Short mmCIF file of C-alpha atoms and ligand atoms in Angstrom, two decimals:
data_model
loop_
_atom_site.label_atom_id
_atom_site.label_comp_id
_atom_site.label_asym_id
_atom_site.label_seq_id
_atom_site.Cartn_x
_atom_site.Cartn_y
_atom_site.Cartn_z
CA UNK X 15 -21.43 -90.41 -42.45
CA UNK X 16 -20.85 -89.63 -46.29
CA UNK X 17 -23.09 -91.01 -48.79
CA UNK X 18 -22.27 -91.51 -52.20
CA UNK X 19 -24.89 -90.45 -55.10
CA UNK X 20 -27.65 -92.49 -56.91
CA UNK X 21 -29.43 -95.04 -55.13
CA UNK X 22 -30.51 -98.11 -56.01
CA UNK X 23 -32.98 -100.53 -53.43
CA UNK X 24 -31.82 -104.06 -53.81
CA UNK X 25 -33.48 -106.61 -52.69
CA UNK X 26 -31.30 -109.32 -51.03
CA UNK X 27 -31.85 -113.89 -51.09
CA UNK X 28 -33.21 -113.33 -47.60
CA UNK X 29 -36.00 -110.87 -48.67
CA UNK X 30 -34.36 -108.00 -46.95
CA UNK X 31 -33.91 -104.55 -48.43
CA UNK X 32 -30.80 -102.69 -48.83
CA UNK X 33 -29.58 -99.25 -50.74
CA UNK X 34 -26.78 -99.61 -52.67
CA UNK X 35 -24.66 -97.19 -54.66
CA UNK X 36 -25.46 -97.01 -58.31
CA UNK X 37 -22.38 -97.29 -60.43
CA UNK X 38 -22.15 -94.12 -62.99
CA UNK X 39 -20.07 -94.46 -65.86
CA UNK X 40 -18.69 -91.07 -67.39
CA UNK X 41 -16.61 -90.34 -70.57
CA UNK X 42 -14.72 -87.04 -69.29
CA UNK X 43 -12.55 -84.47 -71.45
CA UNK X 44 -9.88 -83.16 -70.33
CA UNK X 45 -8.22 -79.75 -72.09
CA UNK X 46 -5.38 -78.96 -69.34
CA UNK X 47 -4.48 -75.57 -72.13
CA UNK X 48 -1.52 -73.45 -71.81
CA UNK X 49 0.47 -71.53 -68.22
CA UNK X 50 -1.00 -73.12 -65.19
CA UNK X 51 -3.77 -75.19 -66.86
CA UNK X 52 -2.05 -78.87 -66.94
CA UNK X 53 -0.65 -78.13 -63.05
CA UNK X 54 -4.59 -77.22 -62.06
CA UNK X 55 -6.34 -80.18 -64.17
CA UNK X 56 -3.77 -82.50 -62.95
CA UNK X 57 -5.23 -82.16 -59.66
CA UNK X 58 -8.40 -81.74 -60.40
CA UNK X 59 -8.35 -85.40 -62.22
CA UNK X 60 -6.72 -86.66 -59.10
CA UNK X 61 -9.55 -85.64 -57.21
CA UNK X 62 -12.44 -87.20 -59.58
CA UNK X 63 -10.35 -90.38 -59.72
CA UNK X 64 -10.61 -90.54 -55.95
CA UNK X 65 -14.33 -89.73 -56.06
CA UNK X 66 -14.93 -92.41 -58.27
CA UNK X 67 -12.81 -94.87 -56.56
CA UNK X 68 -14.48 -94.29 -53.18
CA UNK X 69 -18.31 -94.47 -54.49
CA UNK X 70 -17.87 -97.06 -57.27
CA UNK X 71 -18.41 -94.39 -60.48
CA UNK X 72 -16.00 -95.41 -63.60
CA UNK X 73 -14.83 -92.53 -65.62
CA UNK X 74 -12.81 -92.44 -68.13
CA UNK X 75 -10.67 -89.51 -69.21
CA UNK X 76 -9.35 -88.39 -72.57
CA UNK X 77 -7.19 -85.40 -73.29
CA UNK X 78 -6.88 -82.89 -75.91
CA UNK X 79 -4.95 -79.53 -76.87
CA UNK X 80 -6.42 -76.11 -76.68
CA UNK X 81 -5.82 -72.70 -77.13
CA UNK X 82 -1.53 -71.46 -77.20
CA UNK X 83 -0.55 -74.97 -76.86
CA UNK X 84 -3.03 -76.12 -79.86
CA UNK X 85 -2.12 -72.95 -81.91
CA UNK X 86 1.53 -74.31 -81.85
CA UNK X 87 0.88 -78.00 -82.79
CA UNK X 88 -1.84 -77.87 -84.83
CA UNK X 89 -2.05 -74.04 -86.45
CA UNK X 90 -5.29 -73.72 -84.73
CA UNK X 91 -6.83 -73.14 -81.03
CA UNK X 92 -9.34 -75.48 -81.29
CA UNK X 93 -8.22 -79.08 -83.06
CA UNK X 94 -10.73 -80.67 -85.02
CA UNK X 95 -10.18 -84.51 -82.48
CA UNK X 96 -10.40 -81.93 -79.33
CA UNK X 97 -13.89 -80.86 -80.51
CA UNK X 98 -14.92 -84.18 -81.26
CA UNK X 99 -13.60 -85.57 -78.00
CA UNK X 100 -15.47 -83.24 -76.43
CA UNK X 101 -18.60 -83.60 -78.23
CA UNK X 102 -18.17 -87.17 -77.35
CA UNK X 103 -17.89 -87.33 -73.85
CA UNK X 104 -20.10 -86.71 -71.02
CA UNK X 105 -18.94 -83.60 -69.27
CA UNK X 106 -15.70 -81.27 -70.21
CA UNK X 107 -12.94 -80.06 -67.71
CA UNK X 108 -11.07 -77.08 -68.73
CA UNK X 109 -8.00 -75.52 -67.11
CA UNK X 110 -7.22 -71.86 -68.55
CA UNK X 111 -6.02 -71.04 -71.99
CA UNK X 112 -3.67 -67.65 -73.02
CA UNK X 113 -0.22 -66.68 -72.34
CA UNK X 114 2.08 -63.76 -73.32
CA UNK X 115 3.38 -66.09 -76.35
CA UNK X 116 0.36 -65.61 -78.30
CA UNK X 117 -0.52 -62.35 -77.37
CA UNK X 118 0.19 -60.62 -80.82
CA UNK X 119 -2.50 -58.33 -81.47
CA UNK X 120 -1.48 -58.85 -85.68
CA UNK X 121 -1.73 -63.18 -85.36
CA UNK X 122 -4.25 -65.32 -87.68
CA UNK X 123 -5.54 -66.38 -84.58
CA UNK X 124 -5.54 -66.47 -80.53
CA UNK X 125 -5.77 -68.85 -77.95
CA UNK X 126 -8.92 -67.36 -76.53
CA UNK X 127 -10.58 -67.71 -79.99
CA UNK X 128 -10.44 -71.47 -78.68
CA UNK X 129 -12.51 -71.36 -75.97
CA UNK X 130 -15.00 -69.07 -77.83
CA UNK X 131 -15.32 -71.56 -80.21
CA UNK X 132 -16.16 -74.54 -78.53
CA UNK X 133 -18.58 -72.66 -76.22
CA UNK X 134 -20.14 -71.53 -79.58
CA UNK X 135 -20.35 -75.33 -80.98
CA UNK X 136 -21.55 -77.31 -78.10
CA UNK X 137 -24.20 -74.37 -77.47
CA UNK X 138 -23.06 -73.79 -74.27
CA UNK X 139 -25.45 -70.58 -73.70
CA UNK X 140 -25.69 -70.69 -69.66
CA UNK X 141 -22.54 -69.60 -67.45
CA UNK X 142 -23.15 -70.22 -64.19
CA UNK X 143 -20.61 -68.92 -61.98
CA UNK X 144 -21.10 -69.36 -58.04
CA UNK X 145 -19.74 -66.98 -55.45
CA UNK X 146 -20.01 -67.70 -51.30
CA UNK X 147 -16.63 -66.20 -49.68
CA UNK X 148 -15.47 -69.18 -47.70
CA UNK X 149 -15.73 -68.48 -43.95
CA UNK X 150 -12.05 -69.26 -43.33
CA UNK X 151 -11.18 -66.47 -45.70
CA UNK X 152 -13.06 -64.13 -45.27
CA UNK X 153 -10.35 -61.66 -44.13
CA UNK X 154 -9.10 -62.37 -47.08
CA UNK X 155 -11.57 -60.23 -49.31
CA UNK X 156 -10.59 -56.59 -49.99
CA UNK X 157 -14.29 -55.69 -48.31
CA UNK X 158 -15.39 -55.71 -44.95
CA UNK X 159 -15.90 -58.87 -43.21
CA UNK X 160 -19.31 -57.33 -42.08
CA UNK X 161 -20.67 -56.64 -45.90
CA UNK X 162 -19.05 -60.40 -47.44
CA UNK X 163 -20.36 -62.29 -44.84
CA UNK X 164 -22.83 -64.52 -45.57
CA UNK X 165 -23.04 -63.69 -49.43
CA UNK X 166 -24.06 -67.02 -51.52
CA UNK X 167 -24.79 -65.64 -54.95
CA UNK X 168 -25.40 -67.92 -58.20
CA UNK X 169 -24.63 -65.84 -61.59
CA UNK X 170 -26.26 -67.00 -64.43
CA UNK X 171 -24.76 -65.30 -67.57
CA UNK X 172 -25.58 -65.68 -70.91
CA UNK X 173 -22.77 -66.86 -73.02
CA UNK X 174 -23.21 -67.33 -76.38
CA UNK X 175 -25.46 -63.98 -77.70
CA UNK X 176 -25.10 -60.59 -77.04
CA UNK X 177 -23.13 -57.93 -77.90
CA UNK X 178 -19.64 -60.56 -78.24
CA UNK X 179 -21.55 -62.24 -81.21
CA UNK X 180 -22.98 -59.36 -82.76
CA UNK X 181 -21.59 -58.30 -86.31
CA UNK X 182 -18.93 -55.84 -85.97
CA UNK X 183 -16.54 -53.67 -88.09
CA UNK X 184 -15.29 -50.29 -89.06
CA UNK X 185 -16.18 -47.87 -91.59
CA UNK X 186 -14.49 -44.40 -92.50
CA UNK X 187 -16.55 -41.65 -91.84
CA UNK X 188 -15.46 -38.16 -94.06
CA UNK X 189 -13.25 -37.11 -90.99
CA UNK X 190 -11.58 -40.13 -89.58
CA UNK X 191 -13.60 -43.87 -88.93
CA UNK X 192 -15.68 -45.12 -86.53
CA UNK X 193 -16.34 -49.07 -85.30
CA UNK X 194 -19.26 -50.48 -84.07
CA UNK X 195 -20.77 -53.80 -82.28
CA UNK X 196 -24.21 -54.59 -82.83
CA UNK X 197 -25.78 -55.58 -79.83
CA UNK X 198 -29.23 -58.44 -80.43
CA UNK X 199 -30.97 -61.11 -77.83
CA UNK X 200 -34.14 -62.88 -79.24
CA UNK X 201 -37.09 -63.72 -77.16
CA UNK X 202 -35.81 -67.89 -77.45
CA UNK X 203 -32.14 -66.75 -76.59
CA UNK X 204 -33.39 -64.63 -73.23
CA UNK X 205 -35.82 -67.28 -72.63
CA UNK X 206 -33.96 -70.41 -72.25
CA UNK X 207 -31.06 -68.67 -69.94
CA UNK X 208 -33.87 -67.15 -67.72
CA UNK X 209 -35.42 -70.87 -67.18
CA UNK X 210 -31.80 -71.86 -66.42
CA UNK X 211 -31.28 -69.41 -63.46
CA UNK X 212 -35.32 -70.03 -62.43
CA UNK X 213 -34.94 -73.54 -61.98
CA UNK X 214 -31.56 -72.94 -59.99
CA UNK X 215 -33.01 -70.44 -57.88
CA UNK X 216 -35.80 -72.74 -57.36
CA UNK X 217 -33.48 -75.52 -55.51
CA UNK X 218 -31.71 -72.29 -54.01
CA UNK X 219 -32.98 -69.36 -51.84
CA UNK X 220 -36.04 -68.83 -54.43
CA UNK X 221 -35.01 -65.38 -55.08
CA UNK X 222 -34.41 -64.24 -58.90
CA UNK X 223 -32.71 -60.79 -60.09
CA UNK X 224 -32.69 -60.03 -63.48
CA UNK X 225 -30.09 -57.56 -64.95
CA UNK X 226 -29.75 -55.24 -67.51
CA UNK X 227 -30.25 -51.47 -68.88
CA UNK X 228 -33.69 -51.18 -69.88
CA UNK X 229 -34.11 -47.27 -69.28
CA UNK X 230 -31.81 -47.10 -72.43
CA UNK X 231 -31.53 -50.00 -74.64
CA UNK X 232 -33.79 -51.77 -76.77
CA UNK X 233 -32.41 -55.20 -76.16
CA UNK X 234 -32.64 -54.73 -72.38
CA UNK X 235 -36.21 -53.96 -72.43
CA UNK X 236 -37.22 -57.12 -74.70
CA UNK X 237 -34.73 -58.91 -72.06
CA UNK X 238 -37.30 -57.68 -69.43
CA UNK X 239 -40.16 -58.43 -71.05
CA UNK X 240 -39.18 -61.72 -71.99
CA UNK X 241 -37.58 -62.78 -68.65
CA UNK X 242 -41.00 -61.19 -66.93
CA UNK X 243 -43.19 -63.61 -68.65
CA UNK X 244 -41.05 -66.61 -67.88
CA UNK X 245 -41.14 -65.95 -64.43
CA UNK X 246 -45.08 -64.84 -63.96
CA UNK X 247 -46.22 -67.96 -66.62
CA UNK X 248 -43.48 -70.95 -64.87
CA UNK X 249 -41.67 -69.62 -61.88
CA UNK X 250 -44.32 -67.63 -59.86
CA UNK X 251 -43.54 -69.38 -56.79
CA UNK X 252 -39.79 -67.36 -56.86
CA UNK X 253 -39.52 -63.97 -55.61
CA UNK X 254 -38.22 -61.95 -58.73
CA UNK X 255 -37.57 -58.67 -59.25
CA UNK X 256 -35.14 -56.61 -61.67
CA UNK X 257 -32.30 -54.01 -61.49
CA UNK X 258 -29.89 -51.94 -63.62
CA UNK X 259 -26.49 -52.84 -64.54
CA UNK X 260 -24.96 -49.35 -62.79
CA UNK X 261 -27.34 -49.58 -59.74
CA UNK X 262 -25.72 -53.66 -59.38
CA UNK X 263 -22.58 -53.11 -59.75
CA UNK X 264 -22.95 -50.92 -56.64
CA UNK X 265 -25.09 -53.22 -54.90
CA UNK X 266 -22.35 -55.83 -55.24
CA UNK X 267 -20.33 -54.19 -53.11
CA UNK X 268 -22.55 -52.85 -50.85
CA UNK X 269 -25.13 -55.22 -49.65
CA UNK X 270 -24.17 -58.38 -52.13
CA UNK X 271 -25.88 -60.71 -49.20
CA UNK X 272 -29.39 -59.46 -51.09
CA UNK X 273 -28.77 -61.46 -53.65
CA UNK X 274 -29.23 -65.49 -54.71
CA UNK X 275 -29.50 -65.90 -58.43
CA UNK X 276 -28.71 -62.95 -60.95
CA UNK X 277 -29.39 -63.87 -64.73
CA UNK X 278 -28.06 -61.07 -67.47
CA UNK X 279 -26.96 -60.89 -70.27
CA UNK X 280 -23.47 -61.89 -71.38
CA UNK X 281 -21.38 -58.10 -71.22
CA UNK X 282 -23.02 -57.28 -68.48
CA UNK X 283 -22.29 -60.64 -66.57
CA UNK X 284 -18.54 -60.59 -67.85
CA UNK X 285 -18.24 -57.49 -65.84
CA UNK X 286 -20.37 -58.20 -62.91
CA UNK X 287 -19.16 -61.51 -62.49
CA UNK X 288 -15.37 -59.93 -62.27
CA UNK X 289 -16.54 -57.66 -60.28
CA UNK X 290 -18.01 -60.10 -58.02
CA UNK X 291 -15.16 -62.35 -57.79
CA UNK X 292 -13.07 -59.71 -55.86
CA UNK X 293 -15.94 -60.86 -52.66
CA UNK X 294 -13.92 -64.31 -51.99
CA UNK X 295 -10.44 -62.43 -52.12
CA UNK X 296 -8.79 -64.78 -54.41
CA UNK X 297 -9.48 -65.65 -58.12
CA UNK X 298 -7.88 -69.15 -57.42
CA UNK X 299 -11.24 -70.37 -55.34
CA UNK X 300 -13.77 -69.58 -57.99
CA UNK X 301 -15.02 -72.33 -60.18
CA UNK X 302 -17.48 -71.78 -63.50
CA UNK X 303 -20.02 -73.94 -65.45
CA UNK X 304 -21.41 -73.49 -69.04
CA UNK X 305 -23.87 -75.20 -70.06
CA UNK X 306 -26.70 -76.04 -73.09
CA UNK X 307 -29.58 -77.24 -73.76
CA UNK X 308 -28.07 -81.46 -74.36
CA UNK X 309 -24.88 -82.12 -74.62
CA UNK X 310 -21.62 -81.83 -72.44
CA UNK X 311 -21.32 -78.95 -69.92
CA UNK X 312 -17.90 -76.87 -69.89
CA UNK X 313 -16.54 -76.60 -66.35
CA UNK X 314 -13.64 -74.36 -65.32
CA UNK X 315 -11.91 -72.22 -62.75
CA UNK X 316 -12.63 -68.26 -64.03
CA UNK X 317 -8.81 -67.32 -63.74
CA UNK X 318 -6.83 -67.27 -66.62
CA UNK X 319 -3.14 -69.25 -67.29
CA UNK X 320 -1.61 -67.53 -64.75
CA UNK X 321 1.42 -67.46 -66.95
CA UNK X 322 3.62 -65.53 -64.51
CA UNK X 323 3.52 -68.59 -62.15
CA UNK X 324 3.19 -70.99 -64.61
CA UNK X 325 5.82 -74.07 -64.04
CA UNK X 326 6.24 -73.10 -60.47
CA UNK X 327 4.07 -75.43 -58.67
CA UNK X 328 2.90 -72.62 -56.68
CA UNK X 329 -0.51 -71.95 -58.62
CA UNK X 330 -3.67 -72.62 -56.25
CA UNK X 331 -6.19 -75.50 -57.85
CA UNK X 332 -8.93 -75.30 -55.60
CA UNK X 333 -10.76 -73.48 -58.43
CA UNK X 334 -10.43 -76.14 -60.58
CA UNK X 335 -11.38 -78.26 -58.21
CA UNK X 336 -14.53 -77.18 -57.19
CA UNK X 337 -15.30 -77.05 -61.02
CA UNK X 338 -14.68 -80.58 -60.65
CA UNK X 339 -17.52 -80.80 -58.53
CA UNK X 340 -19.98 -78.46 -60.38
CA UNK X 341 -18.90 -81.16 -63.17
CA UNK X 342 -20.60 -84.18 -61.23
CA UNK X 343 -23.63 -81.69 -60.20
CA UNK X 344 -24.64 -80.43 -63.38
CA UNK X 345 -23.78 -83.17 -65.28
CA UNK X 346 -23.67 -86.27 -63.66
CA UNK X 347 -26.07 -85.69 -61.05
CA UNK X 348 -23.89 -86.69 -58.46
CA UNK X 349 -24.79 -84.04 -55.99
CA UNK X 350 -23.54 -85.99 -52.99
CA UNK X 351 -20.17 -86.59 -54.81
CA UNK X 352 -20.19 -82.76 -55.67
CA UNK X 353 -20.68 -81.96 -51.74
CA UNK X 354 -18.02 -84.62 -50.67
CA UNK X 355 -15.25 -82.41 -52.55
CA UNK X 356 -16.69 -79.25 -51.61
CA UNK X 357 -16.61 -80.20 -47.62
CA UNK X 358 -13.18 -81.82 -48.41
CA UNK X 359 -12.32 -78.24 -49.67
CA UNK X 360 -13.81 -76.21 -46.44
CA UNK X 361 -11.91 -79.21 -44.13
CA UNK X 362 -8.62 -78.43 -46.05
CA UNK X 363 -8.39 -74.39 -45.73
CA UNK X 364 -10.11 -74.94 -42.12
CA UNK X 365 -6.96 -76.89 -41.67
CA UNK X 366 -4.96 -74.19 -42.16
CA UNK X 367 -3.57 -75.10 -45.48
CA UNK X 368 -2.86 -72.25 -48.29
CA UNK X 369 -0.94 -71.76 -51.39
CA UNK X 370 0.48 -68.51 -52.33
CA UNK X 371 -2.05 -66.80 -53.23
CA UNK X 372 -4.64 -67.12 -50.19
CA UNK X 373 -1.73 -66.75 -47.57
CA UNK X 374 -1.26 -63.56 -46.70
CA UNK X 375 2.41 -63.87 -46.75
CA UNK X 376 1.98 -66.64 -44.07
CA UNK X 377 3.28 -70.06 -44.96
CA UNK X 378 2.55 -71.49 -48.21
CA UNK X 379 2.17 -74.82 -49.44
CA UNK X 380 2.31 -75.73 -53.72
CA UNK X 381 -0.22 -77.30 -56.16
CA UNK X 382 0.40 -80.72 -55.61
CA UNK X 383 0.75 -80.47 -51.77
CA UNK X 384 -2.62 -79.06 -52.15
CA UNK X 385 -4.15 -81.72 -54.20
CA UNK X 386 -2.80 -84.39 -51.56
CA UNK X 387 -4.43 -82.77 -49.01
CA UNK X 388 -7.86 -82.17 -50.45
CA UNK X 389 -7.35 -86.47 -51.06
CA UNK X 390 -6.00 -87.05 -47.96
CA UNK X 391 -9.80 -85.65 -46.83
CA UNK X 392 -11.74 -87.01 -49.37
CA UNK X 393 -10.25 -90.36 -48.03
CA UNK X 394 -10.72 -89.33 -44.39
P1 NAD D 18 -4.95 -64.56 -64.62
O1 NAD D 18 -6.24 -64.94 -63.99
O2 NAD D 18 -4.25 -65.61 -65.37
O3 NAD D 18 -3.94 -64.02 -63.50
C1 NAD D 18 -4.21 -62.87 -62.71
C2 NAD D 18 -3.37 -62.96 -61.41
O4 NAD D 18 -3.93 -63.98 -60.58
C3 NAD D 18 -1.92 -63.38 -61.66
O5 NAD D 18 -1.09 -62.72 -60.74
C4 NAD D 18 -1.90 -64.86 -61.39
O6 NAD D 18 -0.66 -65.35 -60.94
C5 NAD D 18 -2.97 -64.99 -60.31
N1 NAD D 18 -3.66 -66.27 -60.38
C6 NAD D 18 -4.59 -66.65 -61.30
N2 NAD D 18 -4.96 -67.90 -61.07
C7 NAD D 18 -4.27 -68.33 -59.99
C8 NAD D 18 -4.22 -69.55 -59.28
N3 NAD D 18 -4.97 -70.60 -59.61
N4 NAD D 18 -3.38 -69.63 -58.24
C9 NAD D 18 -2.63 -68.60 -57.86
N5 NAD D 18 -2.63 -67.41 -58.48
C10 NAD D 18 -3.45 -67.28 -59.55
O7 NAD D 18 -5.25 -63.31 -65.53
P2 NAD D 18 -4.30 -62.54 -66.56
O8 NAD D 18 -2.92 -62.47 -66.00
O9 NAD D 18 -5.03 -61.30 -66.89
O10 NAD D 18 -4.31 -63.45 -67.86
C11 NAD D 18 -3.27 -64.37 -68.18
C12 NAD D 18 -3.66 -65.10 -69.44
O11 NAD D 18 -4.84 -65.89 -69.18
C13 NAD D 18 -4.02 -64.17 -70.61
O12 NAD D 18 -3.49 -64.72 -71.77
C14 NAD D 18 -5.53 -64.17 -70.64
O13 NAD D 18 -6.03 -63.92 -71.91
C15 NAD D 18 -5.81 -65.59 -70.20
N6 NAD D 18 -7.15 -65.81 -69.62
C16 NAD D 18 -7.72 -67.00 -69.89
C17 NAD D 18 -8.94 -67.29 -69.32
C18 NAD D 18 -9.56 -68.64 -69.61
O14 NAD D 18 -8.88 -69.52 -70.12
N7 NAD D 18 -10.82 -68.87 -69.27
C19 NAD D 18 -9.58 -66.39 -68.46
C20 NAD D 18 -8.92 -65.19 -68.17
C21 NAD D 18 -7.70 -64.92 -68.75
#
């Protein structure tokens, strides 16, 4: 039997005592973006609405324009009503933003800068980005069955520091130029993201990595000597140790089943995290959360707009919906509501049921058929 989320013990005219549901009310944003992002979302919302509906939650849902589709409407990837919408509302859902339209290397400004942007203004400093290979598709990862297995890894990646916020430029040097990117983490910034990834690892496996390339950089080794002290003064109960970026990405692909939370820094968890999402065999099952300190979280699938499907109904949105579920984990606390989609998920591709991109050439079905389905077991 399903349960729905927060409890509440009620006491009834006869004396007895009874749980009941707690309703939660929830403003959500929705920024559907540009390619594939308003087929994904659409589902997505679908699938919260029938969450709600089933365990008595009200959420309401407002929409706003970002990145291509903003740069064309409003000059800019990032509106000034979707920021405030967002900083308004209880939780954000984000589709993908980018497309060959606004790829011109020489324009004022990108769709991507967008998403940058608002991760920068609502603080949002922790990425957490799960990966467990669904059993029914496992076949479907380019490794061995044997090695991908089993593997239920939580990335923690910092997202609003490092080496993508450093200052950055180009000066002429007597023969030719040369560019650079400063690279800086203070002992607060590595602090706060190592805490994040603690405390998950905590309600997890209680096993801790920490990343980065402290036999040559500076930063790394105040990242280890920062993350170190977190763990020894608040986590000691987790079992933590640390490895280098080059030595990880090897162990990703060799024994990633090692692993339960891995916290770095924000290049080197842009690459690993790529790296890592080849382990499922599909970029359209992979769902993202970033999140701060207060606030909103920022909840996505990690594949882009897709734009060479875009229109088609063909893209997958299981991503998108499982970010729906981080959503009512992380930020609503709904973790029973979070679970409900993600079995409904397992029941549908258990079923059989695949778009495009997870069928092996079999048969196919498109987004919405998809959407109906995951319903159709939400409901079951
Ligand atoms: P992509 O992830 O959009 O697509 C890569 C391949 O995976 C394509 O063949 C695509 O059809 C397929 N694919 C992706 N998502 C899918 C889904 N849900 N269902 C089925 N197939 C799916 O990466 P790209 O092609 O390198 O980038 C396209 C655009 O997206 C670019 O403009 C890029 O900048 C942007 N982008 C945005 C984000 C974001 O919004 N967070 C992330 C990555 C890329």
């Amino acid at each position: 039997m399903f349960f729905c989320g927060i409890w509440a013990i009620l006491r009834s005219s006869t004396g007895e005592y009874a749980k009941a549901t707690q309703t939660v009310q929830a403003r959500l944003t929705l920024l559907p973006g540009d390619g594939i992002g308003p087929e994904i979302v659409a589902q997505a919302e679908r699938v919260l609405r029938t969450v709600a509906e089933r365990c008595g939650h009200e959420f309401s849902y407002t929409s706003g324009p970002i990145g291509g589709n903003a740069i064309d409407d409003f000059g800019t990837p990032l509106p000034d009503d979707t920021l405030a919408a967002c900083r308004d509302s209880d939780a954000i859902l984000l589709g993908a933003v980018g497309g060959p339209k606004w790829d011109d290397p020489n324009a004022k400004t990108r769709p991507e800068i967008g998403l940058l942007s608002l991760r920068k203004e609502l603080q949002l400093f922790a990425n957490l980005r799960p990966v467990a290979p669904r059993p029914q598709l496992l076949d479907a990862s380019p490794l061995k069955r044997e090695i991908v297995e089993g593997v239920d890894i939580l990335f923690v990646r910092e997202l609003t520091g490092g080496i993508y916020f450093g200052e950055s430029g180009r000066r002429e040097l007597d023969e030719g130029e040369e560019a650079y990117n400063e690279m800086k983490y203070s002992t607060p910034e590595i602090a706060r993201v190592v805490r994040v990834a603690a405390e998950a690892a905590r309600g997890r496996g209680g096993r801790l990595t920490s990343v980065d390339k402290a036999n040559v950089l500076e930063v790394s080794r105040l990242w280890r000597s920062v993350a170190a002290d977190v763990v020894a003064n608040e986590f000691s109960d987790l079992q933590y140790d640390v490895v280098l970026v080059d030595a990880m990405a090897m162990h990703l692909i060799s024994r990633p089943r090692d692993f339960d939370v891995v916290v770095t820094g924000n290049m080197f968890g842009d690459i690993l995290t790529d790296e890592a999402s080849m382990l499922p065999g599909s970029l359209g099952l992979l769902p993202s959360a970033s999140l701060g300190e207060s606030g909103p979280g920022l909840y996505e699938p990690i594949h882009g707009s897709a734009p060479d499907i875009a229109g088609k109904g063909i893209a997958n949105p299981l991503a998108t919906i499982l970010a729906s579920a981080m959503l009512l984990r992380h930020s609503l606390q709904l973790e029973d509501e979070a679970v409900l989609i993600e079995s409904a998920v397992d029941a549908v591709l258990e079923s059989g049921a695949r778009t495009a991109d997870i069928a092996a050439g079999g048969p196919s079905i498109g987004t919405a058929e998809m959407g109906d389905r995951v319903i159709a077991a939400l409901q079951a």
